[in-house]
Amino acid sequence: MATIPEVMSDTPTRDDQDRSGGPAGPDQILPDGDPVEQPSADTPARRYTDEQKYQVFNKEFMPHIDSMYNFAFRLTTDEDDANDLVQDTYLKAFRFISSFEQGTNAKAWLFRILKNSFINDYRKKSKEPAKVDYQDVETTYNSEDAESEHTVDLRAESVSDLIGDEVATALNSLPVDFRTVIILCDIEGFTYEEMAKILDIPIGTVRSRLHRARNLLKEKLRDYASSMGYKEESEE
Amino acid sequence: MKEHCDHQVDCLKMIQLILDGEATDQQLARLKANLVSCQPCIQMYHLEQEVKELLTKRMEKKCCPEKLVATIKSKILTFS
Ligand SMILES: [Zn+2]
């Protein structure tokens, strides 16, 4: 399994500058406006020639563009926002290409940039329906009571007739942090370890967030499944 | 066959680990034992599997518009 490059490790000077940047996490990989192009003399710089840059970009980054677009669309639920987000991500990736090490996991590297850009630039304006406070949900689902209720009265057979739109709507109705772990795991097939690095959270948090996200999703799906049960009788 | 599972929450967590390919051999062995003897675990397993499949197979995968690909490619050419 390929690992995600520790992009910080070869640019120690940035670390100090970043500390002022608010809560740890989002900005870690690619602080806006902070050029990484000039690594200090004692770091193993990956000085790609221009030709190599384009080569890396085309061979390692471009093949993931459909997945990236899909991720952007699932996060923003809007095509224009997804367009902007993907474009910004790819331009950043090119600008900071010297901190990408060839042969490492380009897809995870790109996803991490996109996720950070989303948090920094798009989250505020994203049109999330009925925005739930993430902390609230996390707290609610931390209680054992909530968990045991959620070994759900939903049957595999009853979800087997759901269509894509219903699944998408159910997914979109989840708070974005829960939606994100489901996208990364179930749609993109990242490992927990890769997800932990993309999201800057411990692996234990990945595990529990995913568990809660799925319980929430099953609740939403149960609503669809039961509304379908009623429809069947009227033979639409 | 057990009609009632005493550790449903833990079993559910384990089932998810297994379906995600993240379980240890030990967890795998434990679940296999449950799956022949515990009715609620069998149901949970099928439900989790079905939900995962809904997400991977039934949801539309958006493709990046060609126009955007072209824009990105032309923009990076003006960069260096
Ligand atoms: Zn059981």
XYZ file of C-alpha atoms in Angstrom, chain A residues 39-167:
129
model
C 13.217 24.806 -0.117
C 16.186 25.786 2.000
C 19.604 24.589 0.905
C 19.826 21.686 3.351
C 16.576 20.042 2.347
C 16.385 17.415 -0.359
C 14.647 19.576 -2.901
C 12.779 17.919 -5.707
C 13.676 20.448 -8.312
C 11.708 19.338 -11.242
C 12.483 20.915 -14.554
C 9.511 22.513 -16.253
C 9.250 19.537 -18.503
C 9.237 17.160 -15.530
C 6.568 19.240 -13.835
C 4.229 18.856 -16.755
C 5.053 15.204 -16.966
C 4.241 14.581 -13.294
C 1.139 16.676 -13.594
C -0.162 14.814 -16.607
C 0.865 11.327 -15.571
C 0.169 11.409 -11.852
C -2.432 14.106 -11.274
C -4.680 14.221 -14.317
C -5.760 10.544 -14.169
C -7.578 11.322 -10.890
C -9.549 14.259 -12.186
C -12.868 12.436 -12.475
C -12.612 11.163 -8.910
C -11.646 14.633 -7.779
C -14.603 16.167 -9.565
C -16.943 13.604 -8.095
C -15.573 14.312 -4.622
C -15.910 18.055 -5.147
C -19.451 17.640 -6.352
C -20.425 15.448 -3.399
C -18.932 17.985 -1.005
C -20.402 21.124 -2.509
C -23.534 19.555 -4.088
C -23.197 22.162 -6.793
C -21.644 21.900 -10.255
C -20.260 25.424 -10.424
C -18.684 25.139 -7.000
C -17.284 21.745 -7.951
C -15.740 23.256 -11.086
C -14.085 26.049 -9.112
C -12.897 23.718 -6.403
C -11.317 21.247 -8.797
C -9.650 23.993 -10.768
C -8.234 25.633 -7.650
C -7.023 22.269 -6.405
C -5.194 21.430 -9.618
C -3.618 24.856 -9.881
C -2.432 24.563 -6.275
C -1.131 21.095 -6.951
C 0.886 22.442 -9.828
C 2.174 25.403 -7.872
C 3.307 23.172 -5.041
C 4.441 20.296 -7.188
C 7.913 20.380 -5.681
C 6.479 19.069 -2.421
C 5.024 16.062 -4.185
C 7.286 13.066 -4.308
C 6.971 10.973 -7.429
C 5.857 7.429 -6.875
C 3.898 8.237 -3.727
C 0.136 8.312 -3.466
C -0.862 11.171 -5.751
C -4.567 10.538 -5.373
C -4.483 10.910 -1.601
C -2.251 13.956 -1.898
C -4.723 15.622 -4.248
C -7.722 14.682 -2.149
C -6.066 16.254 0.830
C -5.514 19.521 -1.012
C -9.094 19.516 -2.240
C -10.500 18.835 1.201
C -8.412 21.665 2.668
C -9.466 24.074 -0.047
C -13.049 23.131 0.576
C -12.757 23.883 4.278
C -10.955 27.160 3.694
C -12.804 28.592 0.745
C -16.059 26.856 0.004
C -17.570 25.525 3.142
C -18.928 28.862 4.260
C -20.787 29.489 1.061
C -21.872 25.932 0.379
C -25.617 25.533 0.333
C -25.988 22.834 2.871
C -29.610 22.049 3.528
C -30.576 22.137 7.187
C -27.037 22.577 8.387
C -26.530 20.530 11.497
C -23.894 21.520 13.960
C -21.313 18.816 13.721
C -20.406 18.952 17.409
C -24.030 18.393 18.325
C -24.292 15.336 16.209
C -21.005 13.933 17.376
C -22.058 14.401 20.991
C -25.444 12.838 20.481
C -23.969 9.833 18.817
C -21.328 9.420 21.455
C -23.844 8.286 24.014
C -24.281 4.557 24.292
C -28.057 4.957 24.226
C -27.966 6.544 20.847
C -25.737 3.794 19.570
C -27.768 0.842 20.700
C -30.923 2.328 19.217
C -29.106 2.362 15.969
C -28.739 -1.298 15.387
C -31.456 -0.472 13.025
C -34.758 -1.987 12.072
C -33.783 -1.613 8.448
C -33.539 -4.737 6.328
C -31.135 -5.336 3.492
C -34.071 -6.316 1.278
C -35.807 -3.002 1.837
C -32.864 -0.907 0.655
C -32.190 -3.037 -2.385
C -34.811 -1.150 -4.421
C -33.516 2.326 -3.666
C -32.329 4.281 -6.661
C -29.226 6.404 -7.057
C -30.981 9.733 -6.564
C -32.411 8.628 -3.254
C -29.054 7.416 -2.056
